PDB file of C-alpha atoms and ligand atoms in Angstrom:
ATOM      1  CA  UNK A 160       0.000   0.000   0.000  1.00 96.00           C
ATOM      2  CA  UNK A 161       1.133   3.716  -0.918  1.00 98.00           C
ATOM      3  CA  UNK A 162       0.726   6.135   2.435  1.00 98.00           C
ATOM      4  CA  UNK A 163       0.949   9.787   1.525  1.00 98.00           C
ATOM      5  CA  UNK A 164       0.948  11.365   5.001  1.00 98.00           C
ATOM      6  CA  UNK A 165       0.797  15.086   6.287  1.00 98.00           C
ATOM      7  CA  UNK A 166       3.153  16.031   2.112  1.00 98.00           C
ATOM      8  CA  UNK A 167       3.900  19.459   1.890  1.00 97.00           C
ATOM      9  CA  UNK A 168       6.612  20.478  -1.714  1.00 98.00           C
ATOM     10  CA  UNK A 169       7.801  23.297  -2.691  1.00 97.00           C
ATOM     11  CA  UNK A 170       9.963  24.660  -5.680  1.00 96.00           C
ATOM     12  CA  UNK A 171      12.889  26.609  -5.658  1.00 91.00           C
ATOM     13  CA  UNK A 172      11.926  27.216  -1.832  1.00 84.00           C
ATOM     14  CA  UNK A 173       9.204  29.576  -2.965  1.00 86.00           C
ATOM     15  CA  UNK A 174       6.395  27.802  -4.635  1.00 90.00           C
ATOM     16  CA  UNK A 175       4.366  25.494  -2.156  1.00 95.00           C
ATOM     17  CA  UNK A 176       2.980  23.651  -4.768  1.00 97.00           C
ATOM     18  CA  UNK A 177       1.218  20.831  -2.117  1.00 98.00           C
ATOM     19  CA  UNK A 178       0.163  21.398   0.784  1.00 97.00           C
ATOM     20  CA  UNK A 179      -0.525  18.838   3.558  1.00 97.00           C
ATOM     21  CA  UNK A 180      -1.698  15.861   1.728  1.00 98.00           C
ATOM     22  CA  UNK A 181      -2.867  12.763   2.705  1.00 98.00           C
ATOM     23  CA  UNK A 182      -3.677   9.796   1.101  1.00 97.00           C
ATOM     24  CA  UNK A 183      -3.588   6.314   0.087  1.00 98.00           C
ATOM     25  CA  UNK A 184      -3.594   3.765  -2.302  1.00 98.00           C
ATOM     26  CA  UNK A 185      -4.392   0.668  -1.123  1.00 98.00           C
ATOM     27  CA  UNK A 186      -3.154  -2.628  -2.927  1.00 98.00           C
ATOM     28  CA  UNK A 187      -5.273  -3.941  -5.801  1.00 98.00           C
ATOM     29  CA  UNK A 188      -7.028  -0.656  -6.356  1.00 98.00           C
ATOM     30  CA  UNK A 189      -7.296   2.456  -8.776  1.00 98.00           C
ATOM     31  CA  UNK A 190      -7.033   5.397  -7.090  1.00 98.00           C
ATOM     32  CA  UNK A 191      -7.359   8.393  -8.949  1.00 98.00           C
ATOM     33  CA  UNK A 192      -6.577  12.296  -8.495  1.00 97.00           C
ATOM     34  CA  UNK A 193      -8.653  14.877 -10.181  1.00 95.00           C
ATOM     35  CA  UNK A 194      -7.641  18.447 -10.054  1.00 92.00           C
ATOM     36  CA  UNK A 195      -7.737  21.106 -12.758  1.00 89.00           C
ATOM     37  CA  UNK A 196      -4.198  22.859 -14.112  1.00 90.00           C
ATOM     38  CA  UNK A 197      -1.823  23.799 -11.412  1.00 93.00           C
ATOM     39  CA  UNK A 198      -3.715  22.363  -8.298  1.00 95.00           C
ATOM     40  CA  UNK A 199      -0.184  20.005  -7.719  1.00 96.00           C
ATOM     41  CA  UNK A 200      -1.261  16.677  -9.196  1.00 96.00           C
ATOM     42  CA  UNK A 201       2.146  16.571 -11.450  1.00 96.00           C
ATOM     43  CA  UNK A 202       4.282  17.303  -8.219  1.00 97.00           C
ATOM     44  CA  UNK A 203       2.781  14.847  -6.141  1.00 97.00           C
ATOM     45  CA  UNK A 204       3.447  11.951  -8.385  1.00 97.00           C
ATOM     46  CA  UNK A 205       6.871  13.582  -8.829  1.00 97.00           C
ATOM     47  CA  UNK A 206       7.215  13.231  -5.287  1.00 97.00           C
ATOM     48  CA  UNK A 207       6.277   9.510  -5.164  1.00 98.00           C
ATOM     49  CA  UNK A 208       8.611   8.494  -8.141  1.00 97.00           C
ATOM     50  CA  UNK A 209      11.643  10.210  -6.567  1.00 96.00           C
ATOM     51  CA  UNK A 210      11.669  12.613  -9.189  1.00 95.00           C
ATOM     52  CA  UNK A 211      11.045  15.826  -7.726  1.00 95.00           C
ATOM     53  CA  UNK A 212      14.584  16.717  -7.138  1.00 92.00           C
ATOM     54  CA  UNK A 213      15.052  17.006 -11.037  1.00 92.00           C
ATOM     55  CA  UNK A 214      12.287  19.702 -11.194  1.00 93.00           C
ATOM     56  CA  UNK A 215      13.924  21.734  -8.242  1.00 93.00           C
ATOM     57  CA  UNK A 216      11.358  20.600  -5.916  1.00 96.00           C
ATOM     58  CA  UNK A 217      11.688  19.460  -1.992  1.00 95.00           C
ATOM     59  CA  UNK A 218       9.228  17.678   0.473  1.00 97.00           C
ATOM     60  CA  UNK A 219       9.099  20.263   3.342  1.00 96.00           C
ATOM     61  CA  UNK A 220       7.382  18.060   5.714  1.00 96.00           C
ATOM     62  CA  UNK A 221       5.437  14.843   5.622  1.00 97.00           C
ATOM     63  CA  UNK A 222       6.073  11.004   4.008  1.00 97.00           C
ATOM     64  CA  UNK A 223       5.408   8.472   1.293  1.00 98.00           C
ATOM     65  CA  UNK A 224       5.314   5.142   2.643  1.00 97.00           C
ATOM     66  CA  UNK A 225       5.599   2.046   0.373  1.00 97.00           C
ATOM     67  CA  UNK A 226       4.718  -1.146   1.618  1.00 96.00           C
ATOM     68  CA  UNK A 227       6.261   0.511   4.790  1.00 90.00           C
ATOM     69  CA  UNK A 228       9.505   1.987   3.182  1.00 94.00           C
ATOM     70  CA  UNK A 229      10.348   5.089   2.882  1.00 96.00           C
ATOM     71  CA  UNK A 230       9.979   6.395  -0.479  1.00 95.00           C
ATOM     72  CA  UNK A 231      10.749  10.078   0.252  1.00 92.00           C
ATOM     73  CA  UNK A 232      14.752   9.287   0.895  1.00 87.00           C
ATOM     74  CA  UNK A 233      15.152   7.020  -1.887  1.00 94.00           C
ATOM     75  CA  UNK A 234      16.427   7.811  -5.622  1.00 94.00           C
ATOM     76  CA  UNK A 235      14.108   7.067  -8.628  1.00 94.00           C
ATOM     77  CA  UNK A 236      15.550   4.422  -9.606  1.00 93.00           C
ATOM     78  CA  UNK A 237      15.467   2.774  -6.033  1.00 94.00           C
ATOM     79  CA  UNK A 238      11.864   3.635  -5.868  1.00 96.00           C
ATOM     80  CA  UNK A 239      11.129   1.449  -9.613  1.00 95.00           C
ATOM     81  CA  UNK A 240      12.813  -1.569  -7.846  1.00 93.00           C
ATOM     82  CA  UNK A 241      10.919  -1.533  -5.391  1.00 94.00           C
ATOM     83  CA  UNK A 242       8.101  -1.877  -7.863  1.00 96.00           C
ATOM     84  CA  UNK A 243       6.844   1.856  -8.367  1.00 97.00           C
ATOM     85  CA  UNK A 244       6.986   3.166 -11.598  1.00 97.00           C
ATOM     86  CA  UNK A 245       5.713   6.446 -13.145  1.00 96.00           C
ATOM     87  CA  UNK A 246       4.366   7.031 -16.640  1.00 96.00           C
ATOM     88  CA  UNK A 247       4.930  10.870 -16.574  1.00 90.00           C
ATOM     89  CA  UNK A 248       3.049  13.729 -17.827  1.00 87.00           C
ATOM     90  CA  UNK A 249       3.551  14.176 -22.072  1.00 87.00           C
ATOM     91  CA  UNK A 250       4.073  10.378 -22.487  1.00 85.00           C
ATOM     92  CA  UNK A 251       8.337  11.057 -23.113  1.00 90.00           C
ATOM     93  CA  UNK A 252       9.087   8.139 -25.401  1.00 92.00           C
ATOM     94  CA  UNK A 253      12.137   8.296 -27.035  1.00 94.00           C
ATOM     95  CA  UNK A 254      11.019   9.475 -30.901  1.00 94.00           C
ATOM     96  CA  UNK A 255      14.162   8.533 -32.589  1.00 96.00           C
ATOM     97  CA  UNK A 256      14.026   4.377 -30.750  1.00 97.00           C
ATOM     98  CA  UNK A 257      12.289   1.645 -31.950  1.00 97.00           C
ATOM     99  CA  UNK A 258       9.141   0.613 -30.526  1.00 98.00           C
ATOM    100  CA  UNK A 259      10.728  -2.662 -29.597  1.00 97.00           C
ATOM    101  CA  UNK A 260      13.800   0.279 -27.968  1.00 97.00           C
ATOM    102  CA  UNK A 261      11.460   2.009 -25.644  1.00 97.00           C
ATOM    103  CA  UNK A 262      10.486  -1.293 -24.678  1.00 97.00           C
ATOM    104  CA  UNK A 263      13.709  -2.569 -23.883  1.00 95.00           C
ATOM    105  CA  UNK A 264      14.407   0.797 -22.164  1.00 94.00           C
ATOM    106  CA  UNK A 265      11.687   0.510 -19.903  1.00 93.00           C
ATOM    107  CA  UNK A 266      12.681  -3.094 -18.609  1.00 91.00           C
ATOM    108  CA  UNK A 267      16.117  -2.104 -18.305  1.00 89.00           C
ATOM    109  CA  UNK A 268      16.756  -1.918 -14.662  1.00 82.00           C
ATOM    110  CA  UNK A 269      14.431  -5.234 -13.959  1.00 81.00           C
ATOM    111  CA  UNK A 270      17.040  -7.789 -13.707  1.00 82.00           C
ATOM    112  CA  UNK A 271      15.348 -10.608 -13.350  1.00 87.00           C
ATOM    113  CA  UNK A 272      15.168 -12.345 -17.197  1.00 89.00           C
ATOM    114  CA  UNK A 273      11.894 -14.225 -16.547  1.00 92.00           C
ATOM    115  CA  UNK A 274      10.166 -11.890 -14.985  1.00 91.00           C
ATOM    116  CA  UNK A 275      11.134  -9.369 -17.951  1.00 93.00           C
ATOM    117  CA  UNK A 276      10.025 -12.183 -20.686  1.00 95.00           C
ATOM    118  CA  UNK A 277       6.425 -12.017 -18.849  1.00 95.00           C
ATOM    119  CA  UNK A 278       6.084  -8.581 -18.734  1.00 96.00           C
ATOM    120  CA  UNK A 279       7.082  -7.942 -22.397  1.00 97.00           C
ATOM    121  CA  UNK A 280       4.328 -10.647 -23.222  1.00 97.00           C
ATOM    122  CA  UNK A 281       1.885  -8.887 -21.118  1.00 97.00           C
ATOM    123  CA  UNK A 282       2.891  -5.645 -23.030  1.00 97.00           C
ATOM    124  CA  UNK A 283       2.052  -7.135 -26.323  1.00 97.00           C
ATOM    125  CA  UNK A 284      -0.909  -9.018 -25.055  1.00 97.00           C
ATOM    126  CA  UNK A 285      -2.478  -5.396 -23.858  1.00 97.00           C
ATOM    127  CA  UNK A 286      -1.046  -3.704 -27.146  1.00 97.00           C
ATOM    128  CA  UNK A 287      -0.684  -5.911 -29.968  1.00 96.00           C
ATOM    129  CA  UNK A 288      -0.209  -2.777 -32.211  1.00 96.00           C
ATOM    130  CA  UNK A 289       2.859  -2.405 -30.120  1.00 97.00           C
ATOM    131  CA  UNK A 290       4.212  -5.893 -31.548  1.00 97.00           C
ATOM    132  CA  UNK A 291       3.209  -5.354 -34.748  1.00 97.00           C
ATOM    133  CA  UNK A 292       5.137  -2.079 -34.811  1.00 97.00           C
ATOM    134  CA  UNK A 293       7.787  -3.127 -32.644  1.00 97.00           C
ATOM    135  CA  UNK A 294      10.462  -2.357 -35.454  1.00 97.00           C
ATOM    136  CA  UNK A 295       9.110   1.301 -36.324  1.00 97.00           C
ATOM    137  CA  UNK A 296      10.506   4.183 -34.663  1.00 97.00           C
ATOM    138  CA  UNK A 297       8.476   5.620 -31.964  1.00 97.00           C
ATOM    139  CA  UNK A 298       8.218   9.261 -32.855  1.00 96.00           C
ATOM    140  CA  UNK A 299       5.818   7.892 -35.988  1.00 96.00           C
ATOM    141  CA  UNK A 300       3.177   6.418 -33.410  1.00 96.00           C
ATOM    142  CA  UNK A 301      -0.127   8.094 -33.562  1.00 94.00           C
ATOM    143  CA  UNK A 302      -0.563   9.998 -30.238  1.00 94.00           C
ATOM    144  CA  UNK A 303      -2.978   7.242 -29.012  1.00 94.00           C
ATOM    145  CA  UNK A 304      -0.167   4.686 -29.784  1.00 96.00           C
ATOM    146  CA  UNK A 305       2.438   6.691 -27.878  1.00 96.00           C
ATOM    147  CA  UNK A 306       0.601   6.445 -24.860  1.00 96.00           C
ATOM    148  CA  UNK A 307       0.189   3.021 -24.962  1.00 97.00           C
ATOM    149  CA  UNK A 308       4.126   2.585 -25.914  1.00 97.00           C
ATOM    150  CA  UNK A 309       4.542   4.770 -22.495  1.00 97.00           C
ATOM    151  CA  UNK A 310       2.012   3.010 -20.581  1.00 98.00           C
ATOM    152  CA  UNK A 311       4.209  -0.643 -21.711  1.00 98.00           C
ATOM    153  CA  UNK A 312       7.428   0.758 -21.293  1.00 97.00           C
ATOM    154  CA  UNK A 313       6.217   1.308 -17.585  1.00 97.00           C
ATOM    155  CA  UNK A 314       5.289  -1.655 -17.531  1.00 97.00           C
ATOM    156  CA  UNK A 315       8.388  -3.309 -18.621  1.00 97.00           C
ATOM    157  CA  UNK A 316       9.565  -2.759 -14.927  1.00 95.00           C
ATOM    158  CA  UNK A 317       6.593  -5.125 -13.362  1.00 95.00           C
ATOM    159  CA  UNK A 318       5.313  -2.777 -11.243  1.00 96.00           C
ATOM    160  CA  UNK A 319       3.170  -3.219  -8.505  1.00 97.00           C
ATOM    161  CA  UNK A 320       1.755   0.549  -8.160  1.00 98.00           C
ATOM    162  CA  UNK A 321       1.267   2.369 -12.047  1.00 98.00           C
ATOM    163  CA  UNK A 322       1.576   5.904 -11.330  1.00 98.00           C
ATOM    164  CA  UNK A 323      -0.190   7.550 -14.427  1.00 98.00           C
ATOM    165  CA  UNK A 324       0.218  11.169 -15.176  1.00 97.00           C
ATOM    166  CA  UNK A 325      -2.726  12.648 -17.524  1.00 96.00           C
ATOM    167  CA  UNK A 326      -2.738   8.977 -19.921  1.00 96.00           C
ATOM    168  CA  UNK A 327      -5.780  10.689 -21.769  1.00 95.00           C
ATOM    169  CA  UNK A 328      -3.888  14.582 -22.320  1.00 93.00           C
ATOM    170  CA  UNK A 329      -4.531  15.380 -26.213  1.00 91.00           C
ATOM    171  CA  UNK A 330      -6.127  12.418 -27.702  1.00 94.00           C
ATOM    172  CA  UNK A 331      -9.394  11.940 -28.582  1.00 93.00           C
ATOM    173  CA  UNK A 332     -12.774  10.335 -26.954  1.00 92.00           C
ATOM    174  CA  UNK A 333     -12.771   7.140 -28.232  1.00 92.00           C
ATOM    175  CA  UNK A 334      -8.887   6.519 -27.574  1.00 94.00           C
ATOM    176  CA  UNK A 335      -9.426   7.993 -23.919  1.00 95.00           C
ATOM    177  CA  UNK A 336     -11.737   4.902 -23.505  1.00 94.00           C
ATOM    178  CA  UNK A 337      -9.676   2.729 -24.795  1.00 94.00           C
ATOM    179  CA  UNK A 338      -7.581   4.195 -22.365  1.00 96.00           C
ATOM    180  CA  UNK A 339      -9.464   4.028 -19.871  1.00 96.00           C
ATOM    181  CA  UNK A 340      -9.937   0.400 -20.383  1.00 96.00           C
ATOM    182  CA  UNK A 341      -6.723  -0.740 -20.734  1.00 97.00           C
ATOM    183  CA  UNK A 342      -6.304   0.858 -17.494  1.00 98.00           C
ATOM    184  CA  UNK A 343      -8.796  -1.698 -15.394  1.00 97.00           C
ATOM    185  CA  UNK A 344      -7.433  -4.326 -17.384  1.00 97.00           C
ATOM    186  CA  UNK A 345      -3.957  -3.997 -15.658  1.00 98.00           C
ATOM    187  CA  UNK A 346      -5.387  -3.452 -12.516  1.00 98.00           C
ATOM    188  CA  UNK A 347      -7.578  -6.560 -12.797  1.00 97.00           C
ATOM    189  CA  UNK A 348      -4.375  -8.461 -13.731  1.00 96.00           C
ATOM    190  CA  UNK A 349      -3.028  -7.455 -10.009  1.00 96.00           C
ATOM    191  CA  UNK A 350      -1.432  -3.844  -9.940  1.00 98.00           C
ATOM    192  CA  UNK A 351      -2.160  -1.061  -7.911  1.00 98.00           C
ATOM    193  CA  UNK A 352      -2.763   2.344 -10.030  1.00 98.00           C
ATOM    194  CA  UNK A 353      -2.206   5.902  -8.958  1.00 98.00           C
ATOM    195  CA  UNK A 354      -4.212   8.060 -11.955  1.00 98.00           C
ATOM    196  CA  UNK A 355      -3.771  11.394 -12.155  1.00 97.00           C
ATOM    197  CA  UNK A 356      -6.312  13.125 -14.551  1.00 94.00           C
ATOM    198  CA  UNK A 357      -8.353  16.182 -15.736  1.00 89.00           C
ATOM    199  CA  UNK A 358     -10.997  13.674 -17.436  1.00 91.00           C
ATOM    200  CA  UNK A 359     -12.787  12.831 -14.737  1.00 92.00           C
ATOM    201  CA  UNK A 360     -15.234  11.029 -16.683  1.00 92.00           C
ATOM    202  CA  UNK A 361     -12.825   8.381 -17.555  1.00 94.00           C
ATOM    203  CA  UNK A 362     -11.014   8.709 -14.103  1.00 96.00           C
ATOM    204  CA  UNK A 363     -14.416   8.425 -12.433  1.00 96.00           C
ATOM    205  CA  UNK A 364     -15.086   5.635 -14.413  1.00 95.00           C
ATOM    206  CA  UNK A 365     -11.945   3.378 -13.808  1.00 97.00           C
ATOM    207  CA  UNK A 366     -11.175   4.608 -10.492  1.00 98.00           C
ATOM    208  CA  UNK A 367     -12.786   2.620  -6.782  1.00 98.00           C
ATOM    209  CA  UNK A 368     -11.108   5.386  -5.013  1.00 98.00           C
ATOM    210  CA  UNK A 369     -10.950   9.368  -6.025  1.00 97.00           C
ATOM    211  CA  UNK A 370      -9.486  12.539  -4.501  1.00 97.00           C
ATOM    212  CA  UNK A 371      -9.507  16.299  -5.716  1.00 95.00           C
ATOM    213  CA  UNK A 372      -6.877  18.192  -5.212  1.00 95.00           C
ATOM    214  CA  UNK A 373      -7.661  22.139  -5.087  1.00 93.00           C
ATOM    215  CA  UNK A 374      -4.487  23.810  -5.029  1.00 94.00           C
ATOM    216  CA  UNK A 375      -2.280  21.587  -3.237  1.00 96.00           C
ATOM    217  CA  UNK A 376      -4.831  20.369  -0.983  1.00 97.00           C
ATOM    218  CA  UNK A 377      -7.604  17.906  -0.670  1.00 96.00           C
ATOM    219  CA  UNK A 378     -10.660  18.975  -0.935  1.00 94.00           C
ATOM    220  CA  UNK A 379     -13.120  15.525  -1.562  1.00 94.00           C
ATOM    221  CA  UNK A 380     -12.416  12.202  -1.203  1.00 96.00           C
ATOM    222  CA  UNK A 381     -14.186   8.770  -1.170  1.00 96.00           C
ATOM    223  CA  UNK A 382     -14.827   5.739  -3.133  1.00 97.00           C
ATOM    224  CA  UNK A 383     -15.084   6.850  -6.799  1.00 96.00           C
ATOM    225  CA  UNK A 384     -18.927   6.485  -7.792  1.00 93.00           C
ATOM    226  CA  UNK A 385     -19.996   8.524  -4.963  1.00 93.00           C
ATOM    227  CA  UNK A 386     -17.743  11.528  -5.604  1.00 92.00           C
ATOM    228  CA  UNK A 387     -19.308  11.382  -8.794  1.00 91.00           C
ATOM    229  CA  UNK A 388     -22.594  12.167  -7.662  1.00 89.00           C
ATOM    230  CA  UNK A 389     -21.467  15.165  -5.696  1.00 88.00           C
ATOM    231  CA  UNK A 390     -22.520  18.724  -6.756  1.00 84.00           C
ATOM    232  CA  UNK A 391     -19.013  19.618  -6.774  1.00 83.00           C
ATOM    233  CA  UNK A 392     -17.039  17.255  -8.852  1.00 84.00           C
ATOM    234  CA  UNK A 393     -20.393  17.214 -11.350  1.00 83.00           C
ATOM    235  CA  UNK A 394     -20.138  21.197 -11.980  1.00 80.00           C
ATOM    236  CA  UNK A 395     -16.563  21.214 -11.857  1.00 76.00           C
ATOM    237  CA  UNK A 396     -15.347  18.550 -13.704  1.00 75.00           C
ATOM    238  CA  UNK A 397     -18.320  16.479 -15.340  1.00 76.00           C
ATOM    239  CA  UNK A 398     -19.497  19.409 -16.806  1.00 69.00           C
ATOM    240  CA  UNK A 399     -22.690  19.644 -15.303  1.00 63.00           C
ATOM    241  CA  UNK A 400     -24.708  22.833 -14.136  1.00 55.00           C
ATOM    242  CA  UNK A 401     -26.967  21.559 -12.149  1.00 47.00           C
ATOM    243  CA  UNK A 402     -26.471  18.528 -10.391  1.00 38.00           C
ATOM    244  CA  UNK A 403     -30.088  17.518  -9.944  1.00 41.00           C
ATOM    245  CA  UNK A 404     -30.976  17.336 -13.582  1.00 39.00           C
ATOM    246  CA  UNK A 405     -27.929  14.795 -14.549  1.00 38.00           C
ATOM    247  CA  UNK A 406     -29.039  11.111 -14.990  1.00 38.00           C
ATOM    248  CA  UNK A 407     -26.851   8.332 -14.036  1.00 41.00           C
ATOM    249  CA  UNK A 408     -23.616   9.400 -12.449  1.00 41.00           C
ATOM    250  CA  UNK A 409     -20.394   8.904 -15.255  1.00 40.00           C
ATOM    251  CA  UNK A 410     -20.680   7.026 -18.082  1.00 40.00           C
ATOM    252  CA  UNK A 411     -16.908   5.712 -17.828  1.00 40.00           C
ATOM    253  CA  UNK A 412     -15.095   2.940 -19.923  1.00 38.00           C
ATOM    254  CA  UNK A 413     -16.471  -0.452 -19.969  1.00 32.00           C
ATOM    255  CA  UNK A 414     -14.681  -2.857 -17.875  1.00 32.00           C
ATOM    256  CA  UNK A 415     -14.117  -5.192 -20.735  1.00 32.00           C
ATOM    257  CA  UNK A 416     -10.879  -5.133 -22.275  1.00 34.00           C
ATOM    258  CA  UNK A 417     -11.122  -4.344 -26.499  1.00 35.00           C
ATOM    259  CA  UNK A 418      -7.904  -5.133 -28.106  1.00 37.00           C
ATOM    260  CA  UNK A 419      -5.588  -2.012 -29.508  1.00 39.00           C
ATOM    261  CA  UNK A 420      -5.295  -2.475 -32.789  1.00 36.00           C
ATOM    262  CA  UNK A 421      -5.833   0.712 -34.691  1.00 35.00           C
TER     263      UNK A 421
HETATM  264  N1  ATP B 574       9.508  22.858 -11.789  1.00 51.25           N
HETATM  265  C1  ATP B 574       8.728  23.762 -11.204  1.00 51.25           C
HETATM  266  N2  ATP B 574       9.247  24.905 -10.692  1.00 51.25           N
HETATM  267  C2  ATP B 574       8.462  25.833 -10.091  1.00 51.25           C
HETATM  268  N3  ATP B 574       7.128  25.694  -9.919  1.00 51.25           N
HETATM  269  C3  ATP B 574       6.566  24.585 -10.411  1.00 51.25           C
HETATM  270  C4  ATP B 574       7.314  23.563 -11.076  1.00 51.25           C
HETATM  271  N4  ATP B 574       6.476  22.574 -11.440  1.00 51.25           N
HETATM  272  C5  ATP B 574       5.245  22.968 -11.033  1.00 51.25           C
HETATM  273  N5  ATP B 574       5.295  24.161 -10.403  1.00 51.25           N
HETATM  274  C6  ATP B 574       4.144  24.885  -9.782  1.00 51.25           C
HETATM  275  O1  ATP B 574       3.589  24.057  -8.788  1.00 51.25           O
HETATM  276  C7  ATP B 574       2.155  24.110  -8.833  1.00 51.25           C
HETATM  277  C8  ATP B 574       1.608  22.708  -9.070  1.00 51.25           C
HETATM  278  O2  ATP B 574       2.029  22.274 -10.380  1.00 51.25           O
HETATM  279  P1  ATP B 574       1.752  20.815 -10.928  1.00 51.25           P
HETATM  280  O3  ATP B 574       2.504  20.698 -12.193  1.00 51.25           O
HETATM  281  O4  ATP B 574       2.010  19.825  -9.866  1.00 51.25           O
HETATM  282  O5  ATP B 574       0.183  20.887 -11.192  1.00 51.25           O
HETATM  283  P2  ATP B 574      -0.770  19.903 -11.994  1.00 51.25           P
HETATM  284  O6  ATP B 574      -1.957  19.667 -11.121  1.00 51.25           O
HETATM  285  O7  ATP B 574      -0.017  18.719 -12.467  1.00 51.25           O
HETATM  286  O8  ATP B 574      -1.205  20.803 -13.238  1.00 51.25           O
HETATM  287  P3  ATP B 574      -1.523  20.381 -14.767  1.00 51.25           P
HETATM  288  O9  ATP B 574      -2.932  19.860 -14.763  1.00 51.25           O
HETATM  289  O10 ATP B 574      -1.408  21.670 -15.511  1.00 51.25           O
HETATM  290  O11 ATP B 574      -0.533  19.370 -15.204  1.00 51.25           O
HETATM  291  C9  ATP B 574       1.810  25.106  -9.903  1.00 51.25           C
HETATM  292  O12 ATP B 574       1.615  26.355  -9.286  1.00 51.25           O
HETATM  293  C10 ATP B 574       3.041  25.147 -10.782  1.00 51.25           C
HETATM  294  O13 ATP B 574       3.196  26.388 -11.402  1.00 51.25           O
HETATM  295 MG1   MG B 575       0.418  17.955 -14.289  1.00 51.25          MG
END
């Protein structure tokens, strides 16, 4: 389980960009994180992957517990063996690689060779437009397919917790389904997700667990379908006026899996 207790970041010692946050992500679940631009959803997963220091950033006060360990002293790379691993915000493939490159990439630091071999399988079995491309360079990808190549590249490390960073930023309804998805797929096959997202129908949708962040701090949490129905989260981010005259609370992705193939 992922413990976010009491968090407080700032940047360059000026910007407090969260600000006492505390949360969880229990194993086996999809948590997810609404918040609109700015409200510290980035820097929080930043904080959890270790890679906060790169942006200039520093916890102030608080911890992220993993499975009991300390995540907040460790370096990223640490923090990915230990089986957390961060798809970040903008996808950041590497263009000029291979499909089959990122891939490879992303497994890199996972040492052990059979549990590589099953996670590369379980890439292509998610993404079989990933195998079929796997010699194409990545930069040629259709943005849909990018995500997907950043989602299995993350994947390539066997995590236990997904930390996802806006998966549905740019691309278009039906692909943030798909999305969406693919998402509670992986989870059903056994990891943990952290989703960060502005879509909240799709979040909503995927998600048993939901919290939104209003500048740097929490403002609702609870399990997923009944944040939905609040007036809050259905003004703000569902894009209902008026509560009271929406039907049924999100129409999010199926639960099904439907194979990526376009
Ligand atoms: N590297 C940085 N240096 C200074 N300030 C930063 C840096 N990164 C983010 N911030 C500031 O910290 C606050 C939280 O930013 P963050 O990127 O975490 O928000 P976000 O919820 O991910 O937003 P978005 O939806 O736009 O991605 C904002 O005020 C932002 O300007
Ligand atoms: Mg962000």
């Amino acid at each position: 389980m992922l413990s976010i207790d009491s968090l407080r970041v700032t940047y360059g010692g000026a910007v407090e960009a969260v600000r006492g946050v505390t949360m969880e992500v229990p194993d086996g679940k999809v948590v997810a994180v609404l918040g609109s631009n700015g409200a510290g959803k980035s820097t929080l997963l930043r904080t959890v992957s270790g890679t906060l220091r790169l942006h200039r950033g520093r916890v102030d006060e608080g911890s992220v517990r993993f499975d009991g360990d300390v995540l907040t002293s460790r370096d990223p790379g640490q923090i990915v063996r230990q089986g957390v691993v961060q798809v970040p915000e903008g996808r950041r493939i590497f263009g000029r690689l291979t499909v089959e490159e990122n891939l490879r990439a992303g497994g890199m630091g996972n040492r052990d060779r059979a549990a590589k071999a099953a996670a590369h399988a379980r890439v292509h079995d998610l993404f079989p437009v990933l195998a079929e491309r796997s010699g194409q360079r990545a930069g040629l990808l259709s943005g849909g397919e990018q995500q997907m190549l950043a989602i299995g590249r993350a994947l390539m490390a066997s995590p236990k917790l997904l930390l996802l960073d806006e998966p549905s930023l740019g691309l278009a309804p039906r692909i943030i389904g798909q999305i969406g998805e693919v998402i509670a797929e992986i989870n059903r096959q056994g990891t943990s997700v952290l989703l960060v997202e502005q879509n909240a129908t799709m979040a909503l949708g995927v998600a048993d667990l939901a919290y939104v962040l209003d500048v740097g701090k929490v403002s609702l949490s609870g399990p997923a379908a009944e944040l939905a129905r609040t007036d809050e989260v259905q003004r703000l981010y569902l894009g209902h006026g008026d509560a009271a005259e929406t039907g049924p609370a999100t129409r999010g992705p199926r639960r099904t899996l439907s194979r990526w193939t376009a």
